Tab-separated table of C-alpha atoms in Angstrom:
chain	number	residue	atom	x	y	z
A	1	MET	CA	-31.978	10.318	-17.089
A	2	ASN	CA	-32.032	12.321	-13.872
A	3	VAL	CA	-28.551	12.861	-12.424
A	4	LYS	CA	-28.301	12.518	-8.640
A	5	ILE	CA	-25.768	14.702	-6.833
A	6	LEU	CA	-24.630	14.150	-3.228
A	7	VAL	CA	-23.065	16.933	-1.139
A	8	PRO	CA	-21.693	16.013	2.298
A	9	VAL	CA	-21.372	19.005	4.654
A	10	ASP	CA	-19.257	19.234	7.792
A	11	GLY	CA	-20.022	22.781	8.878
A	12	SER	CA	-16.918	24.356	7.346
A	13	ASP	CA	-17.232	27.338	5.038
A	14	CYS	CA	-15.671	25.198	2.343
A	15	SER	CA	-18.475	22.633	2.606
A	16	PHE	CA	-21.090	25.376	2.236
A	17	ARG	CA	-19.289	26.642	-0.876
A	18	ALA	CA	-19.672	23.071	-2.146
A	19	VAL	CA	-23.438	23.287	-1.464
A	20	GLU	CA	-23.558	26.584	-3.401
A	21	PHE	CA	-21.700	25.046	-6.336
A	22	ALA	CA	-23.852	21.904	-6.329
A	23	ALA	CA	-27.074	23.929	-6.094
A	24	GLU	CA	-26.078	25.866	-9.211
A	25	MET	CA	-25.072	22.633	-10.933
A	26	ALA	CA	-28.383	20.985	-10.053
A	27	THR	CA	-30.327	23.982	-11.324
A	28	ASN	CA	-28.359	24.224	-14.574
A	29	TYR	CA	-28.562	20.519	-15.362
A	30	ASP	CA	-31.969	19.731	-13.871
A	31	ALA	CA	-30.341	17.285	-11.463
A	32	THR	CA	-31.503	16.004	-8.090
A	33	LEU	CA	-29.446	17.276	-5.169
A	34	HIS	CA	-29.139	15.765	-1.706
A	35	VAL	CA	-27.191	17.375	1.138
A	36	VAL	CA	-26.125	15.193	4.065
A	37	HIS	CA	-24.260	15.774	7.320
A	38	ILE	CA	-22.516	12.659	8.644
A	39	THR	CA	-21.932	12.591	12.391
A	40	ASP	CA	-21.996	10.245	15.352
A	41	SER	CA	-24.514	12.354	17.280
A	42	ARG	CA	-27.180	14.932	16.545
A	43	ASP	CA	-26.850	18.133	18.571
A	44	GLU	CA	-27.195	21.926	18.313
A	45	ALA	CA	-24.175	22.161	16.003
A	46	THR	CA	-25.803	19.601	13.702
A	47	GLU	CA	-29.009	21.622	13.582
A	48	GLU	CA	-27.039	24.775	12.711
A	49	ILE	CA	-25.264	22.962	9.868
A	50	LEU	CA	-28.618	21.772	8.501
A	51	ARG	CA	-30.110	25.265	8.812
A	52	ARG	CA	-27.223	26.845	6.911
A	53	ALA	CA	-27.423	24.201	4.180
A	54	ARG	CA	-31.191	24.692	3.911
A	55	ASP	CA	-30.676	28.457	3.568
A	56	VAL	CA	-28.303	27.918	0.629
A	57	LEU	CA	-30.728	25.520	-1.043
A	58	ASP	CA	-33.659	27.896	-0.506
A	59	ALA	CA	-31.667	30.753	-2.035
A	60	HIS	CA	-31.250	28.629	-5.177
A	61	ASP	CA	-34.822	27.288	-5.162
A	62	VAL	CA	-33.517	23.725	-4.809
A	63	ASP	CA	-36.047	21.284	-3.415
A	64	ASP	CA	-34.091	19.212	-0.889
A	65	GLU	CA	-34.261	18.736	2.839
A	66	PRO	CA	-30.702	18.314	4.201
A	67	ALA	CA	-30.363	15.054	6.103
A	68	VAL	CA	-28.271	13.674	8.943
A	69	ARG	CA	-26.666	10.269	8.888
A	70	THR	CA	-25.650	8.963	12.302
A	71	ASP	CA	-25.418	5.203	11.646
A	72	ILE	CA	-21.701	5.234	11.000
A	73	SER	CA	-18.966	2.755	11.796
A	74	LEU	CA	-16.638	3.567	14.671
A	75	ASN	CA	-13.780	1.407	13.357
A	76	PHE	CA	-11.897	4.121	11.430
A	77	ARG	CA	-10.332	7.497	12.045
A	78	PRO	CA	-13.248	9.983	11.860
A	79	SER	CA	-12.348	11.617	8.526
A	80	ASN	CA	-11.744	8.261	6.818
A	81	ARG	CA	-14.934	6.930	8.373
A	82	ILE	CA	-16.899	9.806	6.885
A	83	GLY	CA	-15.346	9.232	3.472
A	84	GLU	CA	-16.336	5.571	3.673
A	85	ASP	CA	-19.877	6.550	4.694
A	86	VAL	CA	-20.096	8.886	1.690
A	87	LEU	CA	-19.092	5.966	-0.542
A	88	THR	CA	-21.706	3.759	1.121
A	89	LEU	CA	-24.368	6.396	0.423
A	90	VAL	CA	-23.231	6.618	-3.196
A	91	GLU	CA	-23.687	2.870	-3.592
A	92	GLU	CA	-26.930	2.553	-1.602
A	93	GLU	CA	-28.691	5.522	-3.210
A	94	GLY	CA	-27.157	5.414	-6.690
A	95	TYR	CA	-25.598	8.883	-6.753
A	96	ASP	CA	-23.963	9.880	-10.037
A	97	HIS	CA	-21.759	12.679	-8.736
A	98	VAL	CA	-20.356	13.932	-5.420
A	99	VAL	CA	-19.476	17.558	-4.666
A	100	MET	CA	-17.253	18.085	-1.630
A	101	GLY	CA	-15.284	20.845	0.004
A	102	HIS	CA	-11.505	20.839	-0.257
A	103	HIS	CA	-10.912	20.384	3.463
A	104	GLY	CA	-12.762	19.747	6.670
A	105	SER	CA	-13.008	21.902	9.745
A	106	GLY	CA	-9.925	20.594	11.591
A	107	ALA	CA	-6.516	22.303	11.579
A	108	VAL	CA	-4.727	19.378	9.943
A	109	GLU	CA	-7.378	19.082	7.222
A	110	ARG	CA	-6.883	22.770	6.379
A	111	ALA	CA	-3.257	22.067	5.419
A	112	ILE	CA	-4.026	19.274	2.926
A	113	LEU	CA	-6.892	17.929	0.894
A	114	GLY	CA	-9.457	16.752	3.464
A	115	SER	CA	-9.160	13.076	4.358
A	116	ALA	CA	-12.851	12.394	3.728
A	117	THR	CA	-12.603	14.026	0.303
A	118	GLU	CA	-9.403	12.143	-0.425
A	119	THR	CA	-11.037	8.837	0.556
A	120	VAL	CA	-13.946	9.431	-1.839
A	121	MET	CA	-11.670	10.534	-4.679
A	122	ASP	CA	-9.223	7.656	-4.229
A	123	ALA	CA	-12.027	5.086	-4.397
A	124	GLU	CA	-12.749	6.139	-8.006
A	125	ARG	CA	-16.353	4.889	-7.737
A	126	VAL	CA	-18.058	8.125	-8.750
A	127	PRO	CA	-17.054	11.457	-10.321
A	128	VAL	CA	-16.126	13.989	-7.636
A	129	THR	CA	-15.992	17.760	-7.882
A	130	VAL	CA	-13.802	19.342	-5.215
A	131	VAL	CA	-14.645	22.930	-4.332
A	132	PRO	CA	-11.863	25.088	-2.852
């Protein structure tokens, strides 16, 4: 059975450490890895996030093309919305594991476990590894 790992990235250093960790995990366990950036619009910052993620994957010889998901709901606070979108991806694509950074890029998220990460963990639908 091929394990599928999902890594959402938000552009924070913490999220790229999560990509590093997941790339090593995928290599060690012969798993499939998919990196995704969830946003409401694609711009230069999005392209930079994808480039950085691709660089990490290339350094680990992981065959994945980081993706962008923009078809998100606007009914929730952004961090909760992203957590819900991660859970939707888990269900739609059948991911077995999620690797996420400890916090997002905002000041409030730096003080506590990131809301998106917390949303995914609290749902208890899939094992989650949180990278500090």
